[in-house]
PDB file of C-alpha atoms in Angstrom:
ATOM      1  CA  MET A   1     146.204 150.305  63.541  1.00 47.00           C
ATOM      2  CA  LYS A   2     147.421 146.789  62.795  1.00 52.00           C
ATOM      3  CA  LYS A   3     150.457 147.333  65.060  1.00 54.00           C
ATOM      4  CA  ILE A   4     148.280 148.554  67.934  1.00 47.00           C
ATOM      5  CA  PHE A   5     145.998 145.514  67.521  1.00 45.00           C
ATOM      6  CA  THR A   6     149.046 143.207  67.575  1.00 52.00           C
ATOM      7  CA  LEU A   7     150.281 144.896  70.756  1.00 49.00           C
ATOM      8  CA  ILE A   8     146.905 144.385  72.446  1.00 45.00           C
ATOM      9  CA  LEU A   9     147.015 140.679  71.525  1.00 46.00           C
ATOM     10  CA  VAL A  10     150.517 140.353  72.999  1.00 52.00           C
ATOM     11  CA  ALA A  11     149.394 142.057  76.225  1.00 49.00           C
ATOM     12  CA  VAL A  12     146.302 139.822  76.509  1.00 43.00           C
ATOM     13  CA  ALA A  13     148.372 136.700  75.815  1.00 50.00           C
ATOM     14  CA  THR A  14     150.794 137.721  78.564  1.00 50.00           C
ATOM     15  CA  MET A  15     147.948 138.161  81.054  1.00 46.00           C
ATOM     16  CA  VAL A  16     146.384 134.808  80.101  1.00 44.00           C
ATOM     17  CA  ALA A  17     149.741 133.056  80.430  1.00 51.00           C
ATOM     18  CA  VAL A  18     150.066 134.211  84.048  1.00 48.00           C
ATOM     19  CA  PRO A  19     148.594 131.509  86.330  1.00 49.00           C
ATOM     20  CA  ALA A  20     145.591 132.372  88.473  1.00 51.00           C
ATOM     21  CA  SER A  21     147.648 131.602  91.586  1.00 53.00           C
ATOM     22  CA  ALA A  22     150.148 134.345  90.721  1.00 62.00           C
ATOM     23  CA  GLN A  23     150.391 137.316  93.051  1.00 86.00           C
ATOM     24  CA  VAL A  24     149.681 140.621  91.267  1.00 92.00           C
ATOM     25  CA  GLN A  25     150.814 144.094  92.378  1.00 94.00           C
ATOM     26  CA  PHE A  26     150.135 147.416  90.674  1.00 96.00           C
ATOM     27  CA  GLY A  27     152.188 150.562  90.985  1.00 97.00           C
ATOM     28  CA  LEU A  28     153.797 153.621  89.448  1.00 97.00           C
ATOM     29  CA  LYS A  29     157.199 153.644  87.745  1.00 97.00           C
ATOM     30  CA  GLY A  30     159.470 156.481  86.655  1.00 97.00           C
ATOM     31  CA  GLY A  31     163.092 157.155  85.850  1.00 96.00           C
ATOM     32  CA  LEU A  32     165.816 158.697  83.720  1.00 95.00           C
ATOM     33  CA  ASN A  33     167.209 157.892  80.263  1.00 91.00           C
ATOM     34  CA  VAL A  34     170.745 158.614  79.084  1.00 89.00           C
ATOM     35  CA  THR A  35     170.482 158.212  75.315  1.00 82.00           C
ATOM     36  CA  SER A  36     173.387 157.439  73.003  1.00 76.00           C
ATOM     37  CA  MET A  37     172.757 158.045  69.304  1.00 70.00           C
ATOM     38  CA  SER A  38     174.605 155.839  66.814  1.00 68.00           C
ATOM     39  CA  PHE A  39     174.570 155.916  63.022  1.00 66.00           C
ATOM     40  CA  SER A  40     175.228 153.334  60.327  1.00 61.00           C
ATOM     41  CA  GLU A  41     178.040 155.554  59.031  1.00 57.00           C
ATOM     42  CA  LYS A  42     180.400 157.545  61.276  1.00 54.00           C
ATOM     43  CA  VAL A  43     179.970 160.853  59.484  1.00 48.00           C
ATOM     44  CA  LEU A  44     178.265 162.891  62.214  1.00 53.00           C
ATOM     45  CA  SER A  45     179.191 163.883  65.746  1.00 52.00           C
ATOM     46  CA  LYS A  46     176.621 163.094  68.429  1.00 60.00           C
ATOM     47  CA  GLU A  47     176.242 163.634  72.160  1.00 63.00           C
ATOM     48  CA  ASN A  48     174.513 161.783  74.996  1.00 70.00           C
ATOM     49  CA  ARG A  49     171.344 163.464  76.245  1.00 77.00           C
ATOM     50  CA  ALA A  50     169.123 162.924  79.296  1.00 83.00           C
ATOM     51  CA  GLY A  51     165.405 162.136  79.191  1.00 90.00           C
ATOM     52  CA  PHE A  52     162.746 160.600  81.413  1.00 95.00           C
ATOM     53  CA  PHE A  53     159.883 158.082  81.532  1.00 96.00           C
ATOM     54  CA  ILE A  54     156.848 157.587  83.785  1.00 97.00           C
ATOM     55  CA  GLY A  55     153.701 155.468  83.894  1.00 97.00           C
ATOM     56  CA  PRO A  56     151.717 152.638  85.512  1.00 97.00           C
ATOM     57  CA  THR A  57     153.293 149.233  86.073  1.00 97.00           C
ATOM     58  CA  ALA A  58     152.240 145.761  87.196  1.00 96.00           C
ATOM     59  CA  LYS A  59     154.256 142.894  88.670  1.00 94.00           C
ATOM     60  CA  PHE A  60     153.218 139.246  88.574  1.00 92.00           C
ATOM     61  CA  THR A  61     154.950 136.870  91.006  1.00 87.00           C
ATOM     62  CA  LEU A  62     154.706 133.341  89.590  1.00 82.00           C
ATOM     63  CA  PRO A  63     154.234 130.268  91.809  1.00 77.00           C
ATOM     64  CA  ILE A  64     157.697 129.076  90.716  1.00 79.00           C
ATOM     65  CA  VAL A  65     160.170 130.296  93.328  1.00 80.00           C
ATOM     66  CA  GLY A  66     161.985 133.435  92.230  1.00 83.00           C
ATOM     67  CA  LEU A  67     160.265 133.891  88.862  1.00 92.00           C
ATOM     68  CA  GLY A  68     158.013 136.774  87.891  1.00 93.00           C
ATOM     69  CA  VAL A  69     156.868 139.032  85.076  1.00 94.00           C
ATOM     70  CA  ASP A  70     156.470 142.800  85.006  1.00 95.00           C
ATOM     71  CA  ALA A  71     154.807 145.008  82.417  1.00 97.00           C
ATOM     72  CA  SER A  72     154.445 148.791  82.153  1.00 97.00           C
ATOM     73  CA  ALA A  73     152.923 151.484  79.933  1.00 97.00           C
ATOM     74  CA  LEU A  74     155.404 154.375  79.999  1.00 97.00           C
ATOM     75  CA  TYR A  75     155.459 157.829  78.486  1.00 97.00           C
ATOM     76  CA  ASP A  76     159.089 158.067  77.367  1.00 94.00           C
ATOM     77  CA  GLN A  77     160.996 161.141  76.201  1.00 91.00           C
ATOM     78  CA  ARG A  78     164.521 160.837  74.809  1.00 83.00           C
ATOM     79  CA  GLU A  79     166.862 163.427  73.373  1.00 78.00           C
ATOM     80  CA  ALA A  80     170.082 163.295  71.385  1.00 72.00           C
ATOM     81  CA  GLU A  81     172.257 166.005  69.914  1.00 70.00           C
ATOM     82  CA  VAL A  82     173.474 165.700  66.321  1.00 66.00           C
ATOM     83  CA  GLU A  83     175.791 168.372  64.900  1.00 64.00           C
ATOM     84  CA  GLY A  84     174.511 170.878  67.492  1.00 68.00           C
ATOM     85  CA  ASP A  85     170.823 170.146  66.813  1.00 71.00           C
ATOM     86  CA  LYS A  86     168.598 168.491  69.418  1.00 75.00           C
ATOM     87  CA  ILE A  87     166.477 165.534  68.339  1.00 75.00           C
ATOM     88  CA  LYS A  88     163.567 164.724  70.668  1.00 81.00           C
ATOM     89  CA  GLN A  89     161.596 161.484  70.585  1.00 83.00           C
ATOM     90  CA  GLN A  90     158.332 161.049  72.503  1.00 90.00           C
ATOM     91  CA  ALA A  91     156.855 157.563  72.701  1.00 92.00           C
ATOM     92  CA  ILE A  92     154.598 155.219  74.613  1.00 96.00           C
ATOM     93  CA  ASN A  93     156.797 152.261  75.538  1.00 96.00           C
ATOM     94  CA  ILE A  94     155.484 148.925  76.772  1.00 97.00           C
ATOM     95  CA  PRO A  95     158.222 146.765  78.324  1.00 97.00           C
ATOM     96  CA  ILE A  96     157.375 143.163  79.266  1.00 97.00           C
ATOM     97  CA  ASN A  97     160.157 141.595  81.328  1.00 97.00           C
ATOM     98  CA  LEU A  98     160.778 138.152  82.757  1.00 96.00           C
ATOM     99  CA  ARG A  99     162.448 138.544  86.157  1.00 95.00           C
ATOM    100  CA  TYR A 100     164.247 136.297  88.606  1.00 95.00           C
ATOM    101  CA  GLY A 101     164.654 137.314  92.236  1.00 91.00           C
ATOM    102  CA  VAL A 102     167.030 136.193  94.975  1.00 90.00           C
ATOM    103  CA  GLY A 103     166.138 136.919  98.596  1.00 84.00           C
ATOM    104  CA  LEU A 104     168.513 138.990 100.747  1.00 81.00           C
ATOM    105  CA  GLY A 105     166.569 138.433 103.943  1.00 76.00           C
ATOM    106  CA  GLU A 106     163.069 139.460 104.973  1.00 76.00           C
ATOM    107  CA  THR A 107     163.354 143.086 103.892  1.00 90.00           C
ATOM    108  CA  ALA A 108     164.998 142.995 100.437  1.00 92.00           C
ATOM    109  CA  SER A 109     165.650 140.915  97.348  1.00 92.00           C
ATOM    110  CA  LEU A 110     167.903 141.240  94.314  1.00 95.00           C
ATOM    111  CA  TYR A 111     166.350 140.641  90.892  1.00 95.00           C
ATOM    112  CA  PHE A 112     167.555 140.291  87.311  1.00 97.00           C
ATOM    113  CA  PHE A 113     165.321 140.956  84.322  1.00 97.00           C
ATOM    114  CA  ALA A 114     165.214 140.897  80.531  1.00 97.00           C
ATOM    115  CA  GLY A 115     162.533 141.225  77.902  1.00 96.00           C
ATOM    116  CA  PRO A 116     161.165 142.992  74.845  1.00 97.00           C
ATOM    117  CA  GLN A 117     159.892 146.562  74.729  1.00 96.00           C
ATOM    118  CA  PHE A 118     157.375 147.820  72.165  1.00 96.00           C
ATOM    119  CA  GLY A 119     157.501 151.553  71.415  1.00 93.00           C
ATOM    120  CA  PHE A 120     155.057 153.795  69.555  1.00 94.00           C
ATOM    121  CA  ASN A 121     156.036 157.322  68.521  1.00 90.00           C
ATOM    122  CA  VAL A 122     153.544 159.955  69.754  1.00 92.00           C
ATOM    123  CA  GLY A 123     155.637 163.055  69.040  1.00 84.00           C
ATOM    124  CA  ASP A 124     156.874 164.756  65.887  1.00 80.00           C
ATOM    125  CA  LYS A 125     157.624 162.341  63.071  1.00 82.00           C
ATOM    126  CA  GLU A 126     160.152 164.623  61.382  1.00 77.00           C
ATOM    127  CA  HIS A 127     162.834 167.072  62.528  1.00 72.00           C
ATOM    128  CA  LYS A 128     164.504 169.580  60.224  1.00 73.00           C
ATOM    129  CA  LEU A 129     168.152 169.933  61.207  1.00 69.00           C
ATOM    130  CA  THR A 130     170.661 171.989  59.249  1.00 67.00           C
ATOM    131  CA  ASP A 131     170.069 172.926  55.601  1.00 63.00           C
ATOM    132  CA  GLY A 132     169.306 169.815  53.617  1.00 64.00           C
ATOM    133  CA  GLU A 133     169.226 167.473  56.643  1.00 73.00           C
ATOM    134  CA  THR A 134     166.041 165.815  57.921  1.00 75.00           C
ATOM    135  CA  TRP A 135     165.656 163.299  60.752  1.00 71.00           C
ATOM    136  CA  LYS A 136     162.594 161.031  60.274  1.00 77.00           C
ATOM    137  CA  LEU A 137     161.528 158.956  63.271  1.00 76.00           C
ATOM    138  CA  SER A 138     160.115 155.458  62.892  1.00 78.00           C
ATOM    139  CA  GLY A 139     156.452 155.100  63.814  1.00 85.00           C
ATOM    140  CA  SER A 140     157.240 152.127  66.068  1.00 88.00           C
ATOM    141  CA  THR A 141     160.306 150.435  67.510  1.00 89.00           C
ATOM    142  CA  LEU A 142     161.239 147.128  69.088  1.00 92.00           C
ATOM    143  CA  SER A 143     163.973 147.048  71.719  1.00 93.00           C
ATOM    144  CA  VAL A 144     165.259 144.715  74.421  1.00 96.00           C
ATOM    145  CA  ASN A 145     165.935 145.451  78.101  1.00 96.00           C
ATOM    146  CA  PHE A 146     168.682 143.851  80.223  1.00 96.00           C
ATOM    147  CA  GLY A 147     169.039 144.875  83.838  1.00 97.00           C
ATOM    148  CA  LEU A 148     169.036 144.288  87.567  1.00 97.00           C
ATOM    149  CA  GLY A 149     167.638 145.908  90.671  1.00 96.00           C
ATOM    150  CA  VAL A 150     166.619 145.600  94.281  1.00 96.00           C
ATOM    151  CA  MET A 151     163.148 145.221  95.825  1.00 94.00           C
ATOM    152  CA  ILE A 152     162.740 146.663  99.327  1.00 94.00           C
ATOM    153  CA  LEU A 153     159.921 145.683 101.715  1.00 90.00           C
ATOM    154  CA  ASN A 154     158.007 144.238  98.738  1.00 85.00           C
ATOM    155  CA  HIS A 155     156.881 147.744  97.734  1.00 92.00           C
ATOM    156  CA  VAL A 156     159.845 149.895  96.640  1.00 96.00           C
ATOM    157  CA  GLN A 157     161.830 148.878  93.580  1.00 96.00           C
ATOM    158  CA  ILE A 158     165.042 150.466  92.269  1.00 97.00           C
ATOM    159  CA  GLY A 159     166.598 149.231  89.046  1.00 96.00           C
ATOM    160  CA  ALA A 160     169.040 149.925  86.233  1.00 97.00           C
ATOM    161  CA  ASN A 161     169.085 148.552  82.715  1.00 96.00           C
ATOM    162  CA  TYR A 162     170.338 148.962  79.175  1.00 95.00           C
ATOM    163  CA  ASN A 163     167.727 149.413  76.445  1.00 93.00           C
ATOM    164  CA  LEU A 164     169.023 148.095  73.104  1.00 91.00           C
ATOM    165  CA  VAL A 165     167.058 149.072  69.975  1.00 88.00           C
ATOM    166  CA  CYS A 166     166.511 146.339  67.367  1.00 89.00           C
ATOM    167  CA  GLY A 167     166.432 147.849  63.874  1.00 78.00           C
ATOM    168  CA  LYS A 168     166.386 151.633  63.564  1.00 73.00           C
ATOM    169  CA  THR A 169     164.972 154.519  65.580  1.00 73.00           C
ATOM    170  CA  GLY A 170     164.957 156.794  62.553  1.00 68.00           C
ATOM    171  CA  GLU A 171     166.683 157.815  59.361  1.00 70.00           C
ATOM    172  CA  LEU A 172     168.769 160.887  58.579  1.00 67.00           C
ATOM    173  CA  SER A 173     168.441 162.230  55.026  1.00 65.00           C
ATOM    174  CA  VAL A 174     171.168 164.537  53.746  1.00 64.00           C
ATOM    175  CA  ILE A 175     170.670 166.361  50.434  1.00 60.00           C
ATOM    176  CA  GLU A 176     173.981 166.871  48.628  1.00 56.00           C
ATOM    177  CA  GLY A 177     174.803 169.753  46.315  1.00 52.00           C
ATOM    178  CA  THR A 178     174.094 167.420  43.390  1.00 49.00           C
ATOM    179  CA  GLY A 179     170.535 166.917  44.647  1.00 50.00           C
ATOM    180  CA  ASN A 180     171.142 163.303  45.667  1.00 52.00           C
ATOM    181  CA  ALA A 181     169.780 162.182  49.049  1.00 55.00           C
ATOM    182  CA  LEU A 182     172.040 160.131  51.318  1.00 60.00           C
ATOM    183  CA  LYS A 183     170.230 157.915  53.865  1.00 65.00           C
ATOM    184  CA  ASN A 184     171.846 157.166  57.214  1.00 66.00           C
ATOM    185  CA  LYS A 185     170.053 154.929  59.735  1.00 71.00           C
ATOM    186  CA  GLY A 186     170.252 155.799  63.427  1.00 71.00           C
ATOM    187  CA  ARG A 187     169.575 154.088  66.748  1.00 75.00           C
ATOM    188  CA  ALA A 188     168.830 155.697  70.116  1.00 76.00           C
ATOM    189  CA  ASN A 189     169.971 153.162  72.729  1.00 84.00           C
ATOM    190  CA  ALA A 190     169.763 154.204  76.378  1.00 88.00           C
ATOM    191  CA  TRP A 191     170.932 153.477  79.886  1.00 93.00           C
ATOM    192  CA  GLN A 192     167.982 153.736  82.271  1.00 95.00           C
ATOM    193  CA  ILE A 193     167.655 154.189  86.029  1.00 96.00           C
ATOM    194  CA  SER A 194     164.188 153.612  87.464  1.00 96.00           C
ATOM    195  CA  ALA A 195     162.229 153.620  90.697  1.00 97.00           C
ATOM    196  CA  ALA A 196     158.800 152.119  91.257  1.00 97.00           C
ATOM    197  CA  TYR A 197     156.335 151.873  94.101  1.00 97.00           C
ATOM    198  CA  TYR A 198     153.900 148.930  94.248  1.00 95.00           C
ATOM    199  CA  PHE A 199     150.735 149.319  96.305  1.00 92.00           C
TER     200      PHE A 199
END
């Protein structure tokens, strides 16, 4: 509950920080994830898996030429494969990006963006893998986005970015024959391709 309250405060602070003269557009955003699972110890094989995200988005164009802010509330599903077992993560992700755009004429502009993303797990908290192996997902995650894209006719946006997780996405527990539990932290970073339409 405390984390949700903190998130609401961050969102409100972001809205307050946007000047009244800023231009605001609302829209819908969706796209694909290609998740790469990495572990603190290289003891397991893993494979990239595809996922998706979708949800409402808002874009604030600041009165300073080229600068803007965008924020979204996205349902995000990611998958990874570990030793032949699929791990699925379902979350509500809230990215807040600072963006800088460069005009390419009257019909299009190129933009670069970066910013934090707050994620909250809404799916299963625990996955049983092979005998003695359990994958426990974190209740919340913090990650950072870095990317670029193109805005067409001030309504259609196409972008690509890398989502880098700070900390851990979850923890893999392996019970040995001796009964001891080995802990191995994992991260689910992702390349993302997105499209959005602003009304």
